[in-house]
Coordinates of C-alpha atoms in Angstrom, one line a residue:
X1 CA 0.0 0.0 0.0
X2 CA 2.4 2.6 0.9
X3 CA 4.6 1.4 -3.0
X4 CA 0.9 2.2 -4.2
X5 CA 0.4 5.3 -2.1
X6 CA 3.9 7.0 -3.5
X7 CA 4.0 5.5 -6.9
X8 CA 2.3 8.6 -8.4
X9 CA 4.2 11.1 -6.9
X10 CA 7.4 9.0 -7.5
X11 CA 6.5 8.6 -11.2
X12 CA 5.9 12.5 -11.6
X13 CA 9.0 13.3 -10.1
X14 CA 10.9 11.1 -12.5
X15 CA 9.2 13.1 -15.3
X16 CA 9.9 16.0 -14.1
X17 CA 13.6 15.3 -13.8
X18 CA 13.8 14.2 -17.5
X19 CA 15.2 17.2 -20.1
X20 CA 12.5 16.3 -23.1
X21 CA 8.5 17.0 -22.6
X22 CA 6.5 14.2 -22.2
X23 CA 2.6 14.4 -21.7
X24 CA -0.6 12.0 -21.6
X25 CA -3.7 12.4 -23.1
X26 CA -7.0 10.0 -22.9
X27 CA -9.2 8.9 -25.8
X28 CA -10.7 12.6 -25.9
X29 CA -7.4 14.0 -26.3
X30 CA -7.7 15.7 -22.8
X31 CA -4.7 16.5 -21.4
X32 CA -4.1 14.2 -18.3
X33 CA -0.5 15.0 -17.3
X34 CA 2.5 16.3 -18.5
X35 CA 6.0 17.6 -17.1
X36 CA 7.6 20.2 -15.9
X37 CA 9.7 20.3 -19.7
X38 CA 6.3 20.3 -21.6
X39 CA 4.6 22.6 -19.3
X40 CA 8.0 25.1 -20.1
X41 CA 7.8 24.8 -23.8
X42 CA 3.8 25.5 -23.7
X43 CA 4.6 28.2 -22.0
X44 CA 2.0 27.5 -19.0
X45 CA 1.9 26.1 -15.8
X46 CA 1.4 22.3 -15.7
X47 CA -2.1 23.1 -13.1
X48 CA -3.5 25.1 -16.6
X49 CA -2.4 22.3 -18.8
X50 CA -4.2 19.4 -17.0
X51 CA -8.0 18.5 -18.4
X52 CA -7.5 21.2 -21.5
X53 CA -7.5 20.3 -25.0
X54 CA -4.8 21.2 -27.4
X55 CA -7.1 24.0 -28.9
X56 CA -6.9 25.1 -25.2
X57 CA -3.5 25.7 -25.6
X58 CA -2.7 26.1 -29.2
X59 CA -4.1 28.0 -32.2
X60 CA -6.7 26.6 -34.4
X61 CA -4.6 26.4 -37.5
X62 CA -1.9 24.4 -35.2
X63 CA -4.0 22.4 -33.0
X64 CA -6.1 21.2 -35.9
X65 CA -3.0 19.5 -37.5
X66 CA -2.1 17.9 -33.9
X67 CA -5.7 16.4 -33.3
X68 CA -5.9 14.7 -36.2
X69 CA -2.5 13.5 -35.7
X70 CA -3.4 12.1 -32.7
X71 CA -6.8 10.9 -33.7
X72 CA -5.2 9.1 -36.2
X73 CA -2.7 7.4 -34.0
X74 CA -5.8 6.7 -31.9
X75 CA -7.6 4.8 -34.8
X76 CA -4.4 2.6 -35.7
X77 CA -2.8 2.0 -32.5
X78 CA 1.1 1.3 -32.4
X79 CA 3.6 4.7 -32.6
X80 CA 3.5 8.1 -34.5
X81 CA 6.5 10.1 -35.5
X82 CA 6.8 13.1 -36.9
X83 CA 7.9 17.2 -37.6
X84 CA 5.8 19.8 -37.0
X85 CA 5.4 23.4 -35.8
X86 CA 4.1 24.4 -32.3
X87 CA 3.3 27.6 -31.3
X88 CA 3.6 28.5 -27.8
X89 CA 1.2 31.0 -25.7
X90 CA 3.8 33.5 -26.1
X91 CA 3.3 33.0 -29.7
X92 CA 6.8 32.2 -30.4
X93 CA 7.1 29.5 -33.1
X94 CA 8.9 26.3 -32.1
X95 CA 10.1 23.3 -34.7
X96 CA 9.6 19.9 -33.1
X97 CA 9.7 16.2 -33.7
X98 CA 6.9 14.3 -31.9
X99 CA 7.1 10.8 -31.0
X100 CA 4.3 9.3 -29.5
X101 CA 2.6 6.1 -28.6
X102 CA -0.8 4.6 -28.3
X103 CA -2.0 3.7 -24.5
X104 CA -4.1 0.5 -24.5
X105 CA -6.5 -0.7 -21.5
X106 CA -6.6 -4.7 -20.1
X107 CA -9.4 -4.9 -22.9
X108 CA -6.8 -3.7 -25.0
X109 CA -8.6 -1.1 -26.5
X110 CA -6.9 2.1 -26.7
X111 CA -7.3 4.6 -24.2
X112 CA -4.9 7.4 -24.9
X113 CA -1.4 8.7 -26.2
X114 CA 1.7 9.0 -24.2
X115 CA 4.0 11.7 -26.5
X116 CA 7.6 12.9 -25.9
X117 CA 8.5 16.6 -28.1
X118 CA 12.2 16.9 -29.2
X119 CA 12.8 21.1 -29.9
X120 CA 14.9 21.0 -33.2
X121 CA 14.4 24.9 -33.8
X122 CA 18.0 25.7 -33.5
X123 CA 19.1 22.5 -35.5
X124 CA 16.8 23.8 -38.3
X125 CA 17.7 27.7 -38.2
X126 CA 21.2 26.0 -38.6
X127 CA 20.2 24.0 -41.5
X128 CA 18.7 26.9 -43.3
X129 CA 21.7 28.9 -42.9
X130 CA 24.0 26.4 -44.1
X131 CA 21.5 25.9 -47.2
X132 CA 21.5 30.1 -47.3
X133 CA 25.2 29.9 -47.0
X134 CA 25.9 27.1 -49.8
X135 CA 23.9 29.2 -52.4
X136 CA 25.9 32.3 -51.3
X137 CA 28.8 34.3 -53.0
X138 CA 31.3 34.7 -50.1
X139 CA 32.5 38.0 -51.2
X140 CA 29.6 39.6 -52.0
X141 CA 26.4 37.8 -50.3
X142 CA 25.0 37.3 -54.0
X143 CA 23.3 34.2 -54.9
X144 CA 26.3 32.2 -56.7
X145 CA 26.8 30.7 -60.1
X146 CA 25.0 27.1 -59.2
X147 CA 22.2 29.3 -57.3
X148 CA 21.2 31.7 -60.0
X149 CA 21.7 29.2 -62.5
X150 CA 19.5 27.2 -61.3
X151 CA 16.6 29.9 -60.5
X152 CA 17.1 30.7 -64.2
X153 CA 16.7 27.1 -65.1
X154 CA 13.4 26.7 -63.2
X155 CA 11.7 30.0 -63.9
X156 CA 12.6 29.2 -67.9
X157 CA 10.7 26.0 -67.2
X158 CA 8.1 27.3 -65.8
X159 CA 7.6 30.1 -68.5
X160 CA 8.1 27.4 -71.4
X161 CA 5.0 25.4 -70.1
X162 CA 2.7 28.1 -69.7
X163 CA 4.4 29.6 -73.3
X164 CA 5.8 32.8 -71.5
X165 CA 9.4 34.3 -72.3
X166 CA 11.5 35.9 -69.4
X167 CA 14.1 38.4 -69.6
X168 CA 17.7 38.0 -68.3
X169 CA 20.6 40.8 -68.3
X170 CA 24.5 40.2 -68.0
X171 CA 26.4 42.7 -66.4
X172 CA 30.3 43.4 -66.2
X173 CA 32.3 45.9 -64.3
X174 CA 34.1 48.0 -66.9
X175 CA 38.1 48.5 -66.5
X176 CA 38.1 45.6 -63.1
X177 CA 41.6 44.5 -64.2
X178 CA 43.2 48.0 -64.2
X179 CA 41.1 48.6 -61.1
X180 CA 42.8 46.0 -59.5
X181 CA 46.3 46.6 -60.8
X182 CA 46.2 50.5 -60.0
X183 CA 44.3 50.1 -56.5
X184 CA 44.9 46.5 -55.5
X185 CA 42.6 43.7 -54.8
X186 CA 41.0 45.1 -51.4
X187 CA 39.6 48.0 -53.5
X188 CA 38.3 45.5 -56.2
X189 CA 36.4 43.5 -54.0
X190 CA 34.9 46.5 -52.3
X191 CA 34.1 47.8 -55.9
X192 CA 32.3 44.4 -56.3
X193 CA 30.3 44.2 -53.2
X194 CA 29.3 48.1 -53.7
X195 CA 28.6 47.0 -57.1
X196 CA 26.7 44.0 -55.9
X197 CA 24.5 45.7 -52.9
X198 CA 23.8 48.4 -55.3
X199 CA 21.9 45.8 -57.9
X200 CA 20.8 43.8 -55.3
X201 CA 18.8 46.9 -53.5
X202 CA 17.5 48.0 -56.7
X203 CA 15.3 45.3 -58.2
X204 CA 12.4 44.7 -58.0
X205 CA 10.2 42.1 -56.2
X206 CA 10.9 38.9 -58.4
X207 CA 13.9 39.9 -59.3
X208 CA 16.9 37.6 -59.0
X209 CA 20.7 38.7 -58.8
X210 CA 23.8 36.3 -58.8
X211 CA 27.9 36.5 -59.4
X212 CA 28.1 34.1 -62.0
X213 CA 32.3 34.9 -61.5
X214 CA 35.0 37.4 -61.5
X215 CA 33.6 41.1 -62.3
X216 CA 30.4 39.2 -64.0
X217 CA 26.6 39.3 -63.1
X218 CA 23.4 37.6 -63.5
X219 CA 20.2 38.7 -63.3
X220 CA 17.0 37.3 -64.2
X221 CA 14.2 39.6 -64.1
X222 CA 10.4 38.8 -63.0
X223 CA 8.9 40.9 -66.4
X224 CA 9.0 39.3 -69.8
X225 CA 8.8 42.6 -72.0
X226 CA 12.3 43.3 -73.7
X227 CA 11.4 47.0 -73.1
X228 CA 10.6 47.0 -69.7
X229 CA 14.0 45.5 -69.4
X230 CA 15.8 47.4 -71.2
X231 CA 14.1 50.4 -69.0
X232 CA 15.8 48.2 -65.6
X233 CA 18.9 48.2 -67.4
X234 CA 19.6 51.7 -68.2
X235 CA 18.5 52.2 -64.4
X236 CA 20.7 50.2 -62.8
X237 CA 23.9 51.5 -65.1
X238 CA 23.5 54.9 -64.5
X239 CA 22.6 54.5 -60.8
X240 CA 26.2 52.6 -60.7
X241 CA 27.8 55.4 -62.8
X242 CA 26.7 57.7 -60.1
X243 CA 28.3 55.8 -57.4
X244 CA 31.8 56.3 -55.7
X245 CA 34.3 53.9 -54.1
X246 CA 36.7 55.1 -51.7
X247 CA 40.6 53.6 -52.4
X248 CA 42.2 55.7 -49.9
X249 CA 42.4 59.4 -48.1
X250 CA 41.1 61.6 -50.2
X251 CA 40.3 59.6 -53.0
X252 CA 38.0 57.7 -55.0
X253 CA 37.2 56.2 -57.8
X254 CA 33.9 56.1 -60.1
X255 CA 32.6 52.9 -61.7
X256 CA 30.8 51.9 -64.4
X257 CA 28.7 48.4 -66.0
X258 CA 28.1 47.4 -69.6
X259 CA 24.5 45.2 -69.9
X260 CA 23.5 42.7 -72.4
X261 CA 20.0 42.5 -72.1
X262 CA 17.9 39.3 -74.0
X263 CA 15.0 37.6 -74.2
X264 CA 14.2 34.1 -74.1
X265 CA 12.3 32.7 -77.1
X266 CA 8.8 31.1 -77.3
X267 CA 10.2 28.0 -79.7
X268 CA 11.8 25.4 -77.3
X269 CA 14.9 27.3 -76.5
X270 CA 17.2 26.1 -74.0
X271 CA 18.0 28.8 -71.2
X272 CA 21.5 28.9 -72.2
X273 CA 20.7 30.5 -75.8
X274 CA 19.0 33.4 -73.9
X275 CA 22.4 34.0 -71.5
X276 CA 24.7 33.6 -74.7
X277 CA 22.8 36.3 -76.7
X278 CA 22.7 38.7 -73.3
X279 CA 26.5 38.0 -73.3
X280 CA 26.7 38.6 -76.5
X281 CA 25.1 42.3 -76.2
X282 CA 27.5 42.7 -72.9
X283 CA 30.3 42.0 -75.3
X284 CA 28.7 44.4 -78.4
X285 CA 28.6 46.6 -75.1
X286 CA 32.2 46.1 -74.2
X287 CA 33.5 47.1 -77.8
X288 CA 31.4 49.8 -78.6
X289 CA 32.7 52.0 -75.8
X290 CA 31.5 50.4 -72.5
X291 CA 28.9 52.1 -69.9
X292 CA 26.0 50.9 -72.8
X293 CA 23.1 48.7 -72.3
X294 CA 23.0 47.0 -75.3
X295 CA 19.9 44.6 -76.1
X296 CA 20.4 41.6 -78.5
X297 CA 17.0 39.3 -80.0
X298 CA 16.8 35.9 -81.8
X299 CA 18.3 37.1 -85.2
X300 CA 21.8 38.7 -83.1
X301 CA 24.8 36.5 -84.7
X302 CA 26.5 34.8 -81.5
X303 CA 30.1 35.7 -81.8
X304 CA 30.9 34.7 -78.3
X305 CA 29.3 31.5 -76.8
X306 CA 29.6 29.9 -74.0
X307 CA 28.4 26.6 -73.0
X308 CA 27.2 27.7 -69.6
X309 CA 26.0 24.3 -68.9
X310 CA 29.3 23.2 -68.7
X311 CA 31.1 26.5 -68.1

């Protein structure tokens, strides 16, 4: 009797002692204990938890998700495992894994869950920065080559199938090597990240911006009208020309970008014609003076190609 008399007590200490949040529920899915860990990542006192629901203590969007959850594991018996989103009363937003299990009475029916909550919030804010950081341009905090390449690639497909085109600009700093030489290499990689916030900040919503390499830069632009791009273009070059970099006391230097602007075609074109006729106008660019926008369509003679599948 006294084993019996402490067993409950004895059993929510133990609970209590344990790091991850455990809680029961009965068939209704009424809470009917819990730990101190749970109570702390609800963000209520364990007394406020006990005979609630989870739309007690959860909003509807959330605790409609975790009811049928556990409804279901209710229906099939056995375990349940499984990420999801809480958020707590605090309205913070957690990510979790729960892994629970079906209770079953001496008729063996079930009678509840028992479920334990592992918090992987920080494991998956460092996930998304390692996925943010793998699709970043060290130097300049650009999408990179693989990144933009592949946001071309997808929009493109996308464009093809509903029989859209999309426009796409290549961009070069003019004069970067005898930056370099007269200035050095710091002052070229501040012209480039100058260079690079400066696009970034001016685009538009939809708008995509990478550093395909070097001095060089991508972008794919939301609008498919070759004018409308052309507009963007001449925007961004003379909002560049206007801009200063400082190399030293007293000193600066002014920069400028040549733009080859194209537009994909409505015959099945692959994605790389469109960038090898925009390099191709950055090139016409290049040799007609540099500081031009120069906008090349379907009949421009590709002089300089590039397999940029490869490349």
């Amino acid at each position: 009797m006294l084993f019996s008399h402490l067993l409950p007590d004895l059993v929510q200490s133990v609970l209590d002692a344990l790091p991850t949040p455990v809680f029961f529920k009965d068939r209704t899915g009424v809470y009917q204990g819990c730990n101190r860990a749970f109570a702390r990542l609800v963000g209520r006192p364990r007394r406020e938890i006990i005979g609630l629901t989870v739309f007690d203590i959860s909003p509807e969007e959330y605790a409609k998700s975790h009811f049928d959850a556990d409804a279901a594991l209710m229906q099939s018996g056995g375990e349940q495992r499984y990420e999801a989103q809480i958020k707590r009363c605090d309205g913070e937003r957690r990510h979790v894994v729960f892994h629970k299990a079906a209770l079953y009475g001496v008729d063996g029916e079930v009678t509840g869950i028992v479920g334990t909550i592992l918090d992987i919030t920080e494991r998956k804010a460092l996930e998304v920065k390692l996925a943010d950081m793998a699709e970043r341009d060290a130097l300049t905090g650009l999408l990179n080559r693989r990144a933009i390449l592949a946001h071309l690639e997808a929009l493109h497909r996308d464009r093809r199938q509903a029989s859209q085109t999309l426009c796409l600009m290549m961009c070069d700093v003019d004069h970067f090597k005898s930056i370099n030489d007269r200035y050095g290499h710091g002052v070229g990689d501040e012209v480039l990240r100058k260079v690079a916030h400066a696009l970034c900040q001016n685009l538009r919503d939809g708008d995509r911006v990478g550093r395909i390499g070097g001095e060089e830069f991508l972008i794919v632009l939301a609008t498919a009208d070759v004018d409308d791009a052309r507009q963007v273009a001449e925007r961004l070059r003379h909002l560049i020309a206007s801009m200063e970099v400082h190399c030293g006391e007293d000193t600066s230097l002014s920069v400028t970008i040549s733009i080859g602007v194209a537009q994909s075609l409505h015959q099945d074109e692959d994605w790389s014609g469109a960038i090898a006729r925009a390099d191709e106008g950055l090139y016409a660019a290049k040799r007609s003076g540099r500081d031009k926008v120069v906008v090349t369509d379907a009949h421009t003679r590709l002089v300089h190609h590039k397999d940029w599948h490869q490349s």
